[in-house]
Coordinates of C-alpha atoms and ligand atoms in Angstrom, one line a residue:
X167 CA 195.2 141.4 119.0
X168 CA 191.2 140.2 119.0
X169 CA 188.9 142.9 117.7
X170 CA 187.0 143.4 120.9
X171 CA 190.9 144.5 122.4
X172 CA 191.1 146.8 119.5
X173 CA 187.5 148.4 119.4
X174 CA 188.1 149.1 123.4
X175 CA 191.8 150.1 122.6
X176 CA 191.0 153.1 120.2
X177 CA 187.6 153.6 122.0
X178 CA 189.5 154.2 125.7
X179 CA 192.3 156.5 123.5
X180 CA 189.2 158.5 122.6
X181 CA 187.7 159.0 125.9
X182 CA 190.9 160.2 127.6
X183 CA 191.1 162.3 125.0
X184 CA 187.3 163.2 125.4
X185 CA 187.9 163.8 128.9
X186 CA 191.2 165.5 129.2
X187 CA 189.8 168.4 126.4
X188 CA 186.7 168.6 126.8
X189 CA 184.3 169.3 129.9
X190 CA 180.9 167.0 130.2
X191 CA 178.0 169.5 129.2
X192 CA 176.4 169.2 133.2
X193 CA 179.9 170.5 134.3
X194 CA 180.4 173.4 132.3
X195 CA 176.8 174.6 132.1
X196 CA 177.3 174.5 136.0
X197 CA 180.5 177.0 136.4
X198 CA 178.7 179.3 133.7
X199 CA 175.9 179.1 135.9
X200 CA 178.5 180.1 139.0
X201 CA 180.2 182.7 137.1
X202 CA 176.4 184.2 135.9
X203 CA 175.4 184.3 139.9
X204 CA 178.9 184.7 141.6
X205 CA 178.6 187.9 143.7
X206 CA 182.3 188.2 144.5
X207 CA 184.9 190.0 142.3
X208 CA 188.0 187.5 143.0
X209 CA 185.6 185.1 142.6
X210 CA 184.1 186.2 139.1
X211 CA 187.3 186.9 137.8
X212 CA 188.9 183.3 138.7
X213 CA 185.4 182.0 137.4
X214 CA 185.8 184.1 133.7
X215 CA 189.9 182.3 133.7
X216 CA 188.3 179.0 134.3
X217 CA 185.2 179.3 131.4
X218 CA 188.5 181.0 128.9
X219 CA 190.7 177.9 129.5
X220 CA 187.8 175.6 129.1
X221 CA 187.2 177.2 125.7
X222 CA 190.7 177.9 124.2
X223 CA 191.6 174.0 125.4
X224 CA 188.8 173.1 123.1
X225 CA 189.6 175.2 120.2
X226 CA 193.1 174.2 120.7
X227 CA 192.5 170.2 121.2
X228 CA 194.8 170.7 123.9
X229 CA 194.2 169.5 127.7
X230 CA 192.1 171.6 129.4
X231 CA 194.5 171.2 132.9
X232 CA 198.4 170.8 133.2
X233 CA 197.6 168.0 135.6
X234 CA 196.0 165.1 133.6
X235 CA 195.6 162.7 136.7
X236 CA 196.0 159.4 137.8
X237 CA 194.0 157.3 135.1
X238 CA 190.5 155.5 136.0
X239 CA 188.3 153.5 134.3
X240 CA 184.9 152.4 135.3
X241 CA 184.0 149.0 132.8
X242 CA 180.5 148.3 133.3
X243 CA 180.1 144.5 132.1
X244 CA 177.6 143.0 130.0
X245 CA 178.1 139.1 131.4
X246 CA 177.1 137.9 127.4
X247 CA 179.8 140.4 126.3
X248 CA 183.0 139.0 124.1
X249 CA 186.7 139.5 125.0
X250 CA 186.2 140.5 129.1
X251 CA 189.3 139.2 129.8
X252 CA 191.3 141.1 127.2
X253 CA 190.2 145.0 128.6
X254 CA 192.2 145.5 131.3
X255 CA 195.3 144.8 128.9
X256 CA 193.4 146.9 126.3
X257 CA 192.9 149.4 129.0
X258 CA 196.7 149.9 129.7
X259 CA 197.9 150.1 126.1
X260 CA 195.3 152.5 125.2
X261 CA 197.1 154.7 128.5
X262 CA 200.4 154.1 127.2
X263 CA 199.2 155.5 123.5
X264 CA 197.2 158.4 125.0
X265 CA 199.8 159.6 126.9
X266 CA 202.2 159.8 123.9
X267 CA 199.3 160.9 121.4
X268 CA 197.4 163.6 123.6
X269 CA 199.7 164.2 124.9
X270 CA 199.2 163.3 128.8
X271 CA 201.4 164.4 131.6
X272 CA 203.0 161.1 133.0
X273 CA 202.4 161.1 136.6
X274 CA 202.7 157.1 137.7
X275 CA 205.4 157.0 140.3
X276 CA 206.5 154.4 142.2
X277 CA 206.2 155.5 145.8
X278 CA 209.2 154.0 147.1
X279 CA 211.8 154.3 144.6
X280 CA 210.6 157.4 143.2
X281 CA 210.4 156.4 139.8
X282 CA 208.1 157.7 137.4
X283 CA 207.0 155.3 134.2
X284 CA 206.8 157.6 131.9
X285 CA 203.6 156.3 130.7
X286 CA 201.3 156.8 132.9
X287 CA 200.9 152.5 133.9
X288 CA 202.3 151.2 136.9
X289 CA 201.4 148.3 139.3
X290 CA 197.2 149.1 139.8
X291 CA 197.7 151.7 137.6
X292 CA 195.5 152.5 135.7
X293 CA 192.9 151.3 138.0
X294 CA 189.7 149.6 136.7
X295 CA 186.3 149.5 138.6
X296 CA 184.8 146.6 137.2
X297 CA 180.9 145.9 137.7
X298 CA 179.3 142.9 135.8
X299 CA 175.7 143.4 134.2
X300 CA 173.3 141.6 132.5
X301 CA 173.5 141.8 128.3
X302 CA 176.4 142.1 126.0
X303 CA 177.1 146.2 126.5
X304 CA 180.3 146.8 127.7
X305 CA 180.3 150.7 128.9
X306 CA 183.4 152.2 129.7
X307 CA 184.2 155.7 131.5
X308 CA 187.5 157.2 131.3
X309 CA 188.4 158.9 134.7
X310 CA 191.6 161.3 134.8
X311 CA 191.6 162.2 138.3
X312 CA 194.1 165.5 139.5
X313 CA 196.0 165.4 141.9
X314 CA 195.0 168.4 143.8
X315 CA 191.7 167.4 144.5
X316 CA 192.5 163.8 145.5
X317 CA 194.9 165.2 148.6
X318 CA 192.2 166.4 150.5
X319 CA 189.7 162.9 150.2
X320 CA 189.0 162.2 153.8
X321 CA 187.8 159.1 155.8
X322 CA 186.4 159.4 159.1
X323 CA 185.4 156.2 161.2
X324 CA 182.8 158.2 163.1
X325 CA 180.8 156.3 166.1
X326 CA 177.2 155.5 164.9
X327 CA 175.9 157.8 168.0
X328 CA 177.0 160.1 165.5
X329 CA 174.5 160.2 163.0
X330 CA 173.7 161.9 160.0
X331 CA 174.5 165.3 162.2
X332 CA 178.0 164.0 162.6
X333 CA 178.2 162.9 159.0
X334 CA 177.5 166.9 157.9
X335 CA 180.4 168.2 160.3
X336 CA 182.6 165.9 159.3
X337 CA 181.7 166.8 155.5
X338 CA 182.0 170.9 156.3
X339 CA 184.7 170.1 158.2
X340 CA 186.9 168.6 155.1
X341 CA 185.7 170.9 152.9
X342 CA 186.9 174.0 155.4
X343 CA 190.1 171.8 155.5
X344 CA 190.5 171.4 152.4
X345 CA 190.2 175.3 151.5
X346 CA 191.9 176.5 147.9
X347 CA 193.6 173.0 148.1
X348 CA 191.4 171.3 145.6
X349 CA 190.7 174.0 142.6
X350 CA 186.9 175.2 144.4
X351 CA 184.3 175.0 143.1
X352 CA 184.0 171.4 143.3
X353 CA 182.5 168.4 143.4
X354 CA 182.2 166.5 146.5
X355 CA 181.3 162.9 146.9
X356 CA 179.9 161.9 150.1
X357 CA 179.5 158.4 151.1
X358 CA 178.4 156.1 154.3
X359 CA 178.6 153.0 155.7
X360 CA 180.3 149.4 154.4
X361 CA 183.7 149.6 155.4
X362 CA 186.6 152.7 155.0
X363 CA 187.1 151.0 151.4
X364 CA 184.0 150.6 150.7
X365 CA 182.7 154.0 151.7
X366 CA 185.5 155.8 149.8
X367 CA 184.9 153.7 146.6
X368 CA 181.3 154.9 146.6
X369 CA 182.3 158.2 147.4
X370 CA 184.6 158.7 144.5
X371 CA 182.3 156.7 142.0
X372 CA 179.5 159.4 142.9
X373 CA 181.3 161.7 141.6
X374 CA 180.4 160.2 138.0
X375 CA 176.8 161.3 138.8
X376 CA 176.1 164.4 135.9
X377 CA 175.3 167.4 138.2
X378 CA 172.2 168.0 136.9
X379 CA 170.7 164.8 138.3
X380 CA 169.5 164.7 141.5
X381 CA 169.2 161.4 143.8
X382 CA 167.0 159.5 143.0
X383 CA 166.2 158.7 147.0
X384 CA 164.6 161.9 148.0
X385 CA 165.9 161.4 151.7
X386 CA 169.6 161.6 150.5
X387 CA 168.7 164.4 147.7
X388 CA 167.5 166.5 150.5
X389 CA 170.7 165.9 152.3
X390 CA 172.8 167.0 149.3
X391 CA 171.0 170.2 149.2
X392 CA 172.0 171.0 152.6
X393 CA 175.7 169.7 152.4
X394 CA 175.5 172.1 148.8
X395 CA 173.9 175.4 150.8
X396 CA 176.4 174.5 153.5
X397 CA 179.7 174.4 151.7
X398 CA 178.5 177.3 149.9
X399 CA 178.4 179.1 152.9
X400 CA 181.7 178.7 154.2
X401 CA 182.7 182.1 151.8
X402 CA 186.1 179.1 150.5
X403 CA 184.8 180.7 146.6
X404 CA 186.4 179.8 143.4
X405 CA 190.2 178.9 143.6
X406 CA 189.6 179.7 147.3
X407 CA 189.7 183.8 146.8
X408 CA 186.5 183.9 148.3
X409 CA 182.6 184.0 147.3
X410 CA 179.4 182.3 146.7
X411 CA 180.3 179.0 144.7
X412 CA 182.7 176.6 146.5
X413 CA 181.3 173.8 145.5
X414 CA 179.2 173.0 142.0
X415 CA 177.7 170.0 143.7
X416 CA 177.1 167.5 146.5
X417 CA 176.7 164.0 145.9
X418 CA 175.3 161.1 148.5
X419 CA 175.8 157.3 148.3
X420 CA 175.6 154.6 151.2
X421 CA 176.0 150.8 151.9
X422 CA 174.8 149.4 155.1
X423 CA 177.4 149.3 158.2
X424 CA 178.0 146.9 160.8
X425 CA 176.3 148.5 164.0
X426 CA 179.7 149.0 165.2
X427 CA 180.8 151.2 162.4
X428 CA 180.1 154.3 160.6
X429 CA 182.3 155.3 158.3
X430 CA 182.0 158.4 156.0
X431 CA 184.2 159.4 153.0
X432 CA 184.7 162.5 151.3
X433 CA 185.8 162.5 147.8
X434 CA 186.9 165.9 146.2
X435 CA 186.7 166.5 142.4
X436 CA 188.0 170.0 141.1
X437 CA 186.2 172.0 138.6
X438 CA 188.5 170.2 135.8
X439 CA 185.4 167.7 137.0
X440 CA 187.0 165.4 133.5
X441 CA 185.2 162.2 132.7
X442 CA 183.9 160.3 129.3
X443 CA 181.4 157.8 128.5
X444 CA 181.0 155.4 125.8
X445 CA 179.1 152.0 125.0
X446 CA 180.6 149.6 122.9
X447 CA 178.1 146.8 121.5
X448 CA 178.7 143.2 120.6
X449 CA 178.9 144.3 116.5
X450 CA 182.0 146.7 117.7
X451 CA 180.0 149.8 116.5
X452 CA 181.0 152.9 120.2
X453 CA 178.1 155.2 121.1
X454 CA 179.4 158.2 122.7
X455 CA 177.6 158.6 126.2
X456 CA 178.8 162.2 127.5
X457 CA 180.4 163.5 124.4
X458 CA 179.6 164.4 120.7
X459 CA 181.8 163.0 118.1
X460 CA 181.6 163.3 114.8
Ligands
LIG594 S1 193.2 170.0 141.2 FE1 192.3 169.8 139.2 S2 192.3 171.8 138.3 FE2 193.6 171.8 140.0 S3 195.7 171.5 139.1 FE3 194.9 169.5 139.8 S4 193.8 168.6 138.0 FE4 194.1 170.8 137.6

């Protein structure tokens, strides 16, 4: 084994770690902010459960969910970087060891014979999102994603006539859909254009956007206030038992379309909102993006 396959080895054992335990700051600093301004009882009380397990998973090192996801990684390239072709392999031992070391739940199963792996790796699985930069940083964010939340993801291949007005329906419409179904409140990814692939990649990968950072296209942040105030309003709550906070966040991405085309993904992530960052430079020394480690 090369060092760069070791380094990102013990580096993506760490994030899933990171990510299955521990809540990004944004995320939990946004449920205590529900909980603080949740007006509904049900919806208080299911808010309190949620901020207790986030703490006692983190006194107890223990995963913060029963469901530890399908694993992700997002490997953001530098092009001058050493040992490229050796993290994907990197990527699936460090699976295999997390799940026997965190422990994970292993949920890979084939979905024609049934069989599960055992180890959380299977054919695509897990899946890596590669995107080549300039430099020699390779950054690399772990992505368990529930399964709960990923059964209500919805593609709509809406006529352009549509429009943006037929983009928000189609948004509140798979959010009312979706109800209790993906652990409210959430956050939803919205995306537009390329192609149904394309439109549902972007959706999920704007899900990796920290909640307390708006858009930077002031168009599109306006529109995710107004897909925010609307699910909001749909009374769905925490856990779907009702109230104010149904969703923690709204985010917007796009690619152009052909003028045939428009479709529009909706990507669901539950409060469990679990992701870690880190940066690994050409020396091998790992800076911690989203979490503190000592
Ligand atoms: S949807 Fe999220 S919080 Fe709900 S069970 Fe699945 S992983 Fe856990």
């Amino acid at each position: 084994m090369t060092t760069i396959e070791r380094v990102v080895e013990d580096t993506a054992v760490n994030l899933l770690k990171l990510a299955v335990v521990q809540l990004p700051t944004d995320v939990k600093e946004a449920l205590q902010r529900a909980y603080k301004e949740e007006t509904s009882e049900a919806g208080k009380v299911q808010l309190d459960a949620i901020l207790k397990d986030i703490e006692l998973a983190e006194k107890e090192n223990t995963p913060l969910c029963q469901d530890t996801g399908i694993i992700i990684f997002y490997v953001k390239a530098g092009a001058d970087a050493k040992g490229l072709d050796k993290i994907e392999v990197a990527l699936q031992s460090a699976t295999r060891r997390a799940t026997k070391e965190i422990p994970l739940r292993p949920n890979t199963v084939d979905p024609f014979t049934q069989k599960n792996a055992g180890d959380n790796t299977g054919r695509y699985i897990p899946y890596v999102n590669w995107q080549i930069n300039e430099g020699d940083v390779i950054e690399i964010t772990a992505f368990p994603k529930g399964g709960g939340s990923e059964n209500v993801c919805s593609i709509g291949m809406l006529t352009p006539g549509e429009g943006v007005n037929g983009l928000k329906k189609f948004v509140i419409d798979a959010i009312l859909k979706a109800g209790a179904m993906p652990c409210p409140p959430t956050i939803v990814g919205v995306a537009a254009g390329g192609g149904a692939d394309i439109a549902m990649k972007l959706a999920k990968a704007s899900l990796l956007r920290p909640l307390n950072e708006s858009n930077p296209n002031p168009e599109l942040a306006k529109l995710e206030t107004q897909l925010y105030e609307a699910a909001n309003s749909t009374g769905i709550g925490p856990m779907g038992l009702g109230g104010k906070f149904t969703v923690l966040g709204v985010k917007v991405d796009y690619a152009h379309r052909h003028p045939a085309s428009y479709p529009v993904a909706v990507a669901f992530q539950c409060w469990a909102a679990r992701r870690a960052t880190a940066r690994i430079k050409p020396d091998g020394k790992v800076e911690y993006v989203t979490h503190k480690v000592r």
